[in-house]
CSV table of C-alpha atoms and ligand atoms in Angstrom, one decimal:
chain,number,residue,atom,x,y,z
A,1,MET,CA,131.0,186.6,9.6
A,2,SER,CA,134.5,185.8,8.2
A,3,CYS,CA,133.5,182.6,6.5
A,4,ASP,CA,130.4,180.4,6.4
A,5,PHE,CA,132.1,177.3,7.8
A,6,LEU,CA,128.9,175.2,7.3
A,7,SER,CA,129.3,175.6,3.6
A,8,LEU,CA,132.7,174.0,3.8
A,9,ALA,CA,131.3,170.7,5.2
A,10,LEU,CA,130.2,167.8,3.0
A,11,PRO,CA,126.8,168.5,1.5
A,12,GLY,CA,125.3,165.5,3.5
A,13,VAL,CA,126.7,166.9,6.7
A,14,GLN,CA,125.1,170.3,6.0
A,15,LYS,CA,121.7,168.6,5.8
A,16,LEU,CA,122.2,166.7,9.2
A,17,SER,CA,120.7,167.8,12.5
A,18,PRO,CA,122.7,166.8,15.6
A,19,TYR,CA,121.5,163.7,17.4
A,20,VAL,CA,119.1,164.7,20.3
A,21,PRO,CA,119.6,162.4,23.3
A,22,GLY,CA,117.2,161.9,26.2
A,23,LYS,CA,117.2,165.0,28.5
A,24,PRO,CA,119.6,164.5,31.3
A,25,VAL,CA,118.1,164.5,34.9
A,26,GLU,CA,120.4,167.4,35.9
A,27,GLU,CA,119.3,169.5,33.0
A,28,LEU,CA,115.6,169.1,33.8
A,29,ALA,CA,116.3,169.8,37.5
A,30,ARG,CA,118.0,173.1,36.5
A,31,GLU,CA,115.4,174.1,34.0
A,32,PHE,CA,112.3,173.5,36.2
A,33,GLY,CA,113.9,174.0,39.6
A,34,LEU,CA,113.1,170.3,40.5
A,35,ASN,CA,114.9,168.1,43.0
A,36,PRO,CA,117.0,165.7,41.0
A,37,ASP,CA,116.1,162.8,43.4
A,38,GLU,CA,112.4,163.3,42.4
A,39,ILE,CA,113.0,163.0,38.7
A,40,ILE,CA,112.7,159.8,36.8
A,41,LYS,CA,114.3,159.2,33.4
A,42,LEU,CA,112.7,156.7,31.0
A,43,ALA,CA,114.2,158.3,27.9
A,44,SER,CA,117.4,156.5,26.8
A,45,ASN,CA,116.7,152.8,27.0
A,46,GLU,CA,119.1,152.5,29.9
A,47,ASN,CA,119.1,149.5,32.3
A,48,PRO,CA,117.1,150.5,35.3
A,49,LEU,CA,118.8,147.9,37.6
A,50,GLY,CA,122.0,149.9,38.0
A,51,PRO,CA,125.4,148.3,37.6
A,52,ALA,CA,125.9,144.7,38.7
A,53,PRO,CA,128.2,144.3,41.8
A,54,SER,CA,130.5,142.0,39.7
A,55,VAL,CA,130.9,144.9,37.2
A,56,LEU,CA,131.7,147.4,39.9
A,57,GLU,CA,134.3,145.1,41.3
A,58,ALA,CA,136.0,144.6,37.9
A,59,VAL,CA,136.1,148.3,37.3
A,60,GLN,CA,137.6,148.8,40.7
A,61,GLN,CA,140.3,146.3,40.0
A,62,ALA,CA,141.2,148.0,36.7
A,63,LEU,CA,141.6,151.4,38.2
A,64,PRO,CA,145.3,151.2,39.2
A,65,GLU,CA,146.2,150.8,35.6
A,66,LEU,CA,144.6,154.1,34.5
A,67,THR,CA,147.9,155.6,33.4
A,68,ARG,CA,148.4,152.8,30.8
A,69,TYR,CA,146.8,152.5,27.4
A,70,PRO,CA,144.2,149.8,27.2
A,71,ASP,CA,144.9,146.6,25.2
A,72,GLY,CA,144.2,147.9,21.7
A,73,ASN,CA,143.2,144.5,20.5
A,74,GLY,CA,140.9,143.8,23.4
A,75,PHE,CA,142.2,140.3,23.6
A,76,THR,CA,140.5,139.3,26.9
A,77,LEU,CA,137.1,140.6,25.9
A,78,LYS,CA,137.3,139.0,22.4
A,79,GLN,CA,138.3,135.7,24.1
A,80,ALA,CA,135.3,136.0,26.4
A,81,LEU,CA,133.0,136.7,23.4
A,82,SER,CA,134.5,133.9,21.5
A,83,GLU,CA,134.0,131.4,24.3
A,84,ARG,CA,130.4,132.5,24.8
A,85,PHE,CA,129.3,132.7,21.2
A,86,GLY,CA,131.7,130.4,19.4
A,87,PHE,CA,133.2,132.8,16.9
A,88,ALA,CA,136.9,132.8,16.1
A,89,LEU,CA,138.7,136.0,17.2
A,90,PRO,CA,139.3,137.3,13.6
A,91,MET,CA,135.6,137.6,13.2
A,92,ILE,CA,135.2,139.9,16.2
A,93,THR,CA,135.5,143.7,16.1
A,94,LEU,CA,135.1,145.8,19.3
A,95,GLY,CA,133.7,149.3,19.4
A,96,ASN,CA,133.4,152.3,21.7
A,97,GLY,CA,129.7,151.4,21.9
A,98,SER,CA,128.1,149.7,18.9
A,99,ASN,CA,127.6,153.2,17.5
A,100,ASP,CA,131.3,153.2,17.0
A,101,ILE,CA,131.0,150.0,15.0
A,102,LEU,CA,128.2,151.5,12.9
A,103,GLU,CA,130.5,154.4,12.1
A,104,LEU,CA,133.5,152.2,11.3
A,105,ILE,CA,131.4,150.3,8.8
A,106,GLY,CA,130.2,153.6,7.2
A,107,ARG,CA,133.7,155.0,7.0
A,108,ALA,CA,135.2,151.8,5.6
A,109,PHE,CA,132.5,150.9,3.0
A,110,ALA,CA,130.4,154.0,2.1
A,111,MET,CA,131.6,157.1,0.1
A,112,PRO,CA,130.3,159.7,-2.2
A,113,GLY,CA,128.5,158.2,-5.1
A,114,THR,CA,127.4,155.1,-3.1
A,115,GLU,CA,124.0,154.5,-1.5
A,116,VAL,CA,123.1,153.3,2.0
A,117,VAL,CA,119.6,151.8,2.5
A,118,PHE,CA,117.7,151.9,5.8
A,119,SER,CA,114.0,152.1,6.9
A,120,GLN,CA,111.8,155.0,7.8
A,121,HIS,CA,111.5,155.2,11.6
A,122,ALA,CA,114.9,153.4,12.0
A,123,PHE,CA,117.7,154.3,14.4
A,124,ALA,CA,118.9,157.9,13.9
A,125,VAL,CA,122.6,156.8,13.7
A,126,TYR,CA,122.2,155.2,10.2
A,127,PRO,CA,121.5,158.5,8.4
A,128,ILE,CA,124.2,160.2,10.4
A,129,VAL,CA,126.8,157.6,9.5
A,130,THR,CA,125.8,157.7,5.9
A,131,GLN,CA,125.8,161.5,5.4
A,132,ALA,CA,129.0,161.9,7.4
A,133,VAL,CA,130.9,160.1,4.7
A,134,GLY,CA,129.1,161.8,1.8
A,135,ALA,CA,127.1,158.7,0.8
A,136,THR,CA,123.5,159.0,-0.4
A,137,PRO,CA,120.8,157.9,2.2
A,138,VAL,CA,118.0,155.9,0.8
A,139,GLN,CA,115.1,155.7,3.2
A,140,VAL,CA,112.5,153.1,2.5
A,141,PRO,CA,108.9,153.7,3.8
A,142,ALA,CA,108.0,151.5,6.8
A,143,ARG,CA,105.2,149.0,6.9
A,144,ASN,CA,103.1,148.9,10.1
A,145,TRP,CA,106.0,150.9,11.7
A,146,GLY,CA,108.4,148.1,11.0
A,147,HIS,CA,111.0,147.4,8.2
A,148,ASP,CA,109.5,146.5,4.9
A,149,LEU,CA,112.2,144.0,3.9
A,150,PRO,CA,111.0,143.2,0.4
A,151,ALA,CA,110.8,147.0,-0.4
A,152,MET,CA,114.3,147.4,1.1
A,153,ALA,CA,115.7,144.7,-1.1
A,154,ALA,CA,114.0,146.3,-4.1
A,155,ALA,CA,115.7,149.6,-3.2
A,156,ILE,CA,119.1,148.1,-3.7
A,157,THR,CA,120.9,149.4,-6.9
A,158,PRO,CA,124.4,148.9,-8.3
A,159,ALA,CA,125.4,151.9,-6.2
A,160,THR,CA,124.3,150.3,-2.9
A,161,ARG,CA,127.1,149.4,-0.5
A,162,LEU,CA,125.3,149.0,2.8
A,163,VAL,CA,121.9,148.2,4.2
A,164,PHE,CA,121.2,148.9,7.9
A,165,ILE,CA,118.4,146.8,9.5
A,166,ALA,CA,117.6,146.8,13.2
A,167,ASN,CA,115.9,143.8,15.0
A,168,PRO,CA,114.2,144.9,17.1
A,169,ASN,CA,114.2,148.5,15.8
A,170,ASN,CA,114.6,151.5,18.0
A,171,PRO,CA,112.4,153.6,18.5
A,172,THR,CA,109.5,151.4,17.2
A,173,GLY,CA,110.3,148.1,18.9
A,174,THR,CA,109.2,146.3,15.8
A,175,TRP,CA,110.9,143.1,14.6
A,176,PHE,CA,111.0,140.7,11.7
A,177,GLU,CA,110.9,136.9,11.6
A,178,ARG,CA,113.5,134.4,10.5
A,179,ALA,CA,111.8,133.5,7.2
A,180,ASP,CA,111.4,137.2,6.2
A,181,PHE,CA,115.1,137.8,7.0
A,182,GLU,CA,116.2,134.7,5.1
A,183,ALA,CA,114.2,135.8,2.0
A,184,PHE,CA,115.7,139.2,2.3
A,185,MET,CA,119.3,138.0,2.6
A,186,ASP,CA,118.8,135.6,-0.3
A,187,SER,CA,117.8,138.5,-2.5
A,188,VAL,CA,120.7,140.8,-1.5
A,189,PRO,CA,123.7,140.7,-3.8
A,190,ASP,CA,126.9,139.3,-2.2
A,191,SER,CA,128.6,142.7,-2.7
A,192,VAL,CA,126.1,144.6,-0.5
A,193,LEU,CA,126.9,144.4,3.2
A,194,VAL,CA,123.9,144.0,5.5
A,195,VAL,CA,124.3,145.4,9.0
A,196,LEU,CA,122.0,143.6,11.4
A,197,ASP,CA,121.8,145.8,14.5
A,198,GLU,CA,120.8,143.6,17.4
A,199,ALA,CA,121.2,146.1,20.3
A,200,TYR,CA,118.1,144.7,22.1
A,201,THR,CA,118.3,141.1,21.2
A,202,GLU,CA,119.0,139.9,24.8
A,203,TYR,CA,115.5,141.1,25.7
A,204,VAL,CA,113.9,139.0,23.0
A,205,GLU,CA,112.5,135.8,24.2
A,206,ALA,CA,114.5,132.9,22.9
A,207,GLY,CA,113.0,130.1,20.8
A,208,ALA,CA,111.4,131.1,17.5
A,209,ALA,CA,113.1,134.5,17.4
A,210,LEU,CA,115.7,135.4,14.8
A,211,ASN,CA,119.3,135.3,16.1
A,212,GLY,CA,121.8,137.0,13.7
A,213,PHE,CA,124.6,134.8,15.0
A,214,ASP,CA,123.0,131.8,13.4
A,215,TYR,CA,123.6,133.4,9.9
A,216,VAL,CA,127.1,134.8,9.9
A,217,GLU,CA,128.6,131.7,8.3
A,218,ARG,CA,125.8,131.3,5.8
A,219,TYR,CA,125.9,134.9,4.6
A,220,PRO,CA,129.4,136.3,4.3
A,221,ASN,CA,128.0,139.8,3.6
A,222,LEU,CA,126.2,139.9,7.0
A,223,ILE,CA,127.6,142.0,9.9
A,224,VAL,CA,125.8,141.5,13.3
A,225,CYS,CA,126.2,144.3,15.8
A,226,ARG,CA,125.6,144.0,19.5
A,227,THR,CA,126.1,146.2,22.5
A,228,LEU,CA,126.8,145.9,26.2
A,229,SER,CA,124.8,149.2,26.8
A,230,LYS,CA,121.3,147.8,27.2
A,231,ALA,CA,120.6,144.4,28.9
A,232,TYR,CA,124.2,144.2,30.2
A,233,GLY,CA,123.8,147.7,31.8
A,234,LEU,CA,127.1,149.3,30.6
A,235,ALA,CA,125.8,152.4,28.7
A,236,ALA,CA,128.2,154.8,30.3
A,237,LEU,CA,131.3,152.8,29.5
A,238,ARG,CA,130.6,152.4,25.8
A,239,VAL,CA,131.2,148.8,24.6
A,240,GLY,CA,129.8,147.2,21.5
A,241,TYR,CA,131.0,144.6,19.0
A,242,CYS,CA,130.2,143.0,15.7
A,243,ILE,CA,130.6,139.6,14.3
A,244,SER,CA,131.5,139.4,10.6
A,245,HIS,CA,133.5,137.7,7.9
A,246,PRO,CA,137.2,137.9,8.9
A,247,GLN,CA,137.9,140.0,5.8
A,248,VAL,CA,135.2,142.5,6.8
A,249,ALA,CA,136.7,142.6,10.3
A,250,ASP,CA,140.1,143.2,8.8
A,251,VAL,CA,138.8,146.2,6.9
A,252,LEU,CA,137.1,147.6,10.0
A,253,ASN,CA,140.4,147.1,11.9
A,254,ARG,CA,142.2,149.4,9.4
A,255,VAL,CA,140.0,152.4,10.1
A,256,ARG,CA,139.5,151.8,13.8
A,257,GLN,CA,141.2,154.1,16.3
A,258,PRO,CA,144.0,152.1,18.0
A,259,PHE,CA,142.5,152.3,21.5
A,260,ASN,CA,138.8,152.7,20.8
A,261,VAL,CA,137.6,150.7,23.8
A,262,ASN,CA,139.0,151.9,27.1
A,263,SER,CA,140.4,149.6,29.8
A,264,LEU,CA,137.5,150.1,32.3
A,265,ALA,CA,135.0,149.2,29.6
A,266,LEU,CA,137.0,146.1,28.6
A,267,ALA,CA,137.2,144.9,32.2
A,268,ALA,CA,133.5,145.6,32.9
A,269,ALA,CA,132.4,143.9,29.7
A,270,VAL,CA,134.2,140.7,30.6
A,271,ALA,CA,132.6,140.7,34.0
A,272,ALA,CA,129.1,141.5,32.5
A,273,LEU,CA,129.3,138.7,30.0
A,274,ALA,CA,129.9,136.3,32.8
A,275,ASP,CA,127.1,137.5,35.0
A,276,GLU,CA,124.1,135.4,33.9
A,277,ALA,CA,122.1,136.3,36.9
A,278,TYR,CA,122.1,140.0,36.1
A,279,LEU,CA,121.1,139.3,32.5
A,280,THR,CA,118.2,137.1,33.7
A,281,GLU,CA,117.1,139.7,36.1
A,282,SER,CA,117.2,142.5,33.4
A,283,ARG,CA,115.1,140.4,31.1
A,284,GLN,CA,112.5,139.5,33.7
A,285,LEU,CA,112.2,143.1,34.9
A,286,ASN,CA,111.8,144.2,31.3
A,287,LEU,CA,109.1,141.7,30.6
A,288,ASP,CA,107.2,142.6,33.8
A,289,GLY,CA,107.6,146.3,33.1
A,290,MET,CA,106.4,145.9,29.5
A,291,ARG,CA,103.2,144.2,30.7
A,292,GLN,CA,102.7,146.9,33.3
A,293,LEU,CA,103.0,149.7,30.8
A,294,GLU,CA,100.7,147.9,28.3
A,295,ARG,CA,98.1,147.4,31.0
A,296,GLY,CA,98.4,151.1,31.9
A,297,PHE,CA,98.0,152.3,28.3
A,298,SER,CA,95.0,150.0,27.9
A,299,GLU,CA,93.4,151.6,30.9
A,300,LEU,CA,94.0,155.0,29.5
A,301,GLY,CA,92.5,154.0,26.2
A,302,LEU,CA,95.8,154.5,24.4
A,303,GLN,CA,97.3,152.4,21.5
A,304,TRP,CA,101.0,151.4,21.4
A,305,ILE,CA,103.3,149.6,19.0
A,306,PRO,CA,104.1,146.1,20.3
A,307,SER,CA,107.8,146.1,21.2
A,308,ARG,CA,110.5,143.5,21.8
A,309,GLY,CA,112.9,146.1,23.1
A,310,ASN,CA,113.3,147.7,26.6
A,311,PHE,CA,111.0,150.5,25.5
A,312,ILE,CA,107.6,151.1,24.0
A,313,ALA,CA,106.2,153.7,21.7
A,314,VAL,CA,102.8,154.9,22.8
A,315,ASP,CA,100.4,156.6,20.4
A,316,LEU,CA,98.7,159.7,22.0
A,317,GLY,CA,96.5,160.2,19.0
A,318,ARG,CA,97.6,163.8,18.8
A,319,ASP,CA,100.7,165.9,18.9
A,320,ALA,CA,102.8,164.3,21.6
A,321,GLY,CA,104.9,167.5,22.2
A,322,PRO,CA,102.6,169.1,24.8
A,323,VAL,CA,102.3,165.8,26.7
A,324,TYR,CA,106.0,165.4,26.7
A,325,GLN,CA,106.3,168.9,28.2
A,326,GLY,CA,103.6,168.1,30.8
A,327,LEU,CA,105.5,165.0,31.8
A,328,LEU,CA,108.7,167.1,32.2
A,329,ARG,CA,106.8,169.4,34.6
A,330,ALA,CA,105.8,166.4,36.6
A,331,GLY,CA,109.5,165.3,36.7
A,332,VAL,CA,109.2,162.4,34.2
A,333,ILE,CA,111.5,162.4,31.2
A,334,VAL,CA,110.5,160.3,28.2
A,335,ARG,CA,111.6,160.6,24.6
A,336,PRO,CA,109.7,162.5,21.9
A,337,VAL,CA,110.1,160.8,18.5
A,338,ALA,CA,108.9,163.6,16.1
A,339,GLY,CA,112.4,163.5,14.6
A,340,TYR,CA,111.6,159.9,13.6
A,341,GLU,CA,108.5,161.0,11.7
A,342,MET,CA,106.4,159.8,14.7
A,343,PRO,CA,104.9,163.1,16.0
A,344,ASN,CA,102.0,161.5,17.9
A,345,HIS,CA,104.2,158.9,19.7
A,346,LEU,CA,106.4,159.1,22.8
A,347,ARG,CA,109.0,156.4,23.4
A,348,VAL,CA,109.1,155.2,27.0
A,349,SER,CA,111.9,153.1,28.4
A,350,ILE,CA,110.9,150.3,30.7
A,351,GLY,CA,112.0,151.3,34.3
A,352,LEU,CA,111.7,149.8,37.7
A,353,GLN,CA,108.1,148.9,38.7
A,354,ALA,CA,107.7,152.1,40.8
A,355,GLU,CA,109.1,154.3,38.0
A,356,ASN,CA,106.7,152.8,35.5
A,357,GLN,CA,103.9,153.4,38.0
A,358,ARG,CA,104.9,157.0,38.5
A,359,PHE,CA,105.1,157.5,34.7
A,360,LEU,CA,101.6,156.1,34.2
A,361,GLU,CA,100.2,158.3,37.0
A,362,ALA,CA,101.9,161.4,35.5
A,363,LEU,CA,100.6,160.5,32.1
A,364,ALA,CA,97.0,160.1,33.3
A,365,GLY,CA,97.4,163.5,35.1
A,366,VAL,CA,98.7,165.2,31.9
A,367,LEU,CA,96.0,163.7,29.8
A,368,GLY,CA,93.4,164.9,32.4
A,369,GLN,CA,92.2,161.4,33.1
B,1,PLP,C1,121.1,151.8,21.9
B,1,PLP,C2,121.3,151.3,20.5
B,1,PLP,C3,122.5,151.0,20.0
B,1,PLP,C4,123.7,150.9,20.9
B,1,PLP,O1,124.3,152.0,21.2
B,1,PLP,P1,125.7,151.9,22.0
B,1,PLP,O2,126.6,152.8,21.1
B,1,PLP,O3,126.2,150.5,21.9
B,1,PLP,O4,125.5,152.4,23.3
B,1,PLP,C5,122.7,150.5,18.7
B,1,PLP,N1,121.6,150.4,17.9
B,1,PLP,C6,120.4,150.7,18.3
B,1,PLP,C7,119.2,150.5,17.4
B,1,PLP,C8,120.2,151.2,19.6
B,1,PLP,O5,119.0,151.6,20.0
C-alpha cells in the first residue's frame, strides 16, 4: 500500500467503528432470497403508519421548486415551531435530522483537549460526534440500564465542554424524572453545555413526565434536541431541531452548512407539525404495540427493559446473535445491540399490530417454544 491513510486520521477517528444501521429490507431479500413483501423491519424505530396524507400533499406541492435552493434559514418551519412551542426564532436551530444538530454542537464546542460526557448504553452518535472532532469521550457506567445522572455530574472536570443525555434513551428506552434532572442541572457548571436529546418525547405520556422545553429559560446551558423522524414519521426526509439560548444558536449557525435542510423536508415538517391527528394515532399505536410486545415477552418467559420510546429491548438471557440470525431467516429484521454493550438484548421497534404479532411468532419459533 502506498500510504496507510487510516494513520492520517484523528486518533479518535481511528478508534471509531462505522455506525451500523438496521438492515434494509432489500438487502435481506437479496441475501436470503426472500420476497421483500414478506419481510418486516422493526429495526430502526421508524413510524409504522407510513406518511400522513397531509405530508404527501405538502411534498407534492414543493416539487416544482426542486431546481431552487431551499430557504437556508428555514423561516416557515421556524415560524411553525415558534407558534407551536412558544420560542423566539433566534432560539431555534434546524438540522438535517437531529443527528446533524448533535454534530453541529460537537463541531462548535468540542475539540482536542476537551471532554464530552455521556452514559454507557447511550445513543451511538454521541461517541461518533465526540471522536470526530478529536475530543475525549468520557463514558459513565449506567445504572439499571439508564443514565446515572449523579455519576455523570461527578464525571465533569474543568475540561468538560458537553454532556449528552437522552430522555428516553435509545436503545434502552430508559428515562429520568424531573427532580433528578433538576438536581443534575443544578450541579452542572454554567460553562458546560448539556444536550438533552428528546427524540422520542412525543411518545411519552404527558403529565408528570419531564419536558426539556420547560427548562430552556431556567438553564441557559441547556440545549434540547428534537426530531421529526420518529412520531412525526419523516425519517427519510431528515429534519430535526434544537431549542437553546440565542447565543448558542448563533454559534451553531456559524458552523451550519448553508442549506442543511432541504425544501421537501421543510415543507413536510410544517405539514407534519400541523397534523395533530397523525401524532395522536402514532402515539396510540405505539402504546398498544408496546403492551402487545410486553404481553408476548411475558408469555415467552422473557425479561425486558421498560421503555418510553417506540422500541423495546428484550433480554434473551443469552447471546442474542443467533436469535437475531434466526429471525432474519424468518424474514423479521430487528436490531442487535451488542455494540452498545448489550449482547443479550435485541431492540425491537414497535410496528403495526400484525407486524408485532408476526415478530412474536417468529421469536417463539426461533426460541423453540
Ligand atoms: C432516532 C434518534 C435521533 C434522531 O435522529 P434523526 O437524525 O433526527 O433522524 C436522535 N437521537 C436519538 C437518541 C435517536 O434514537
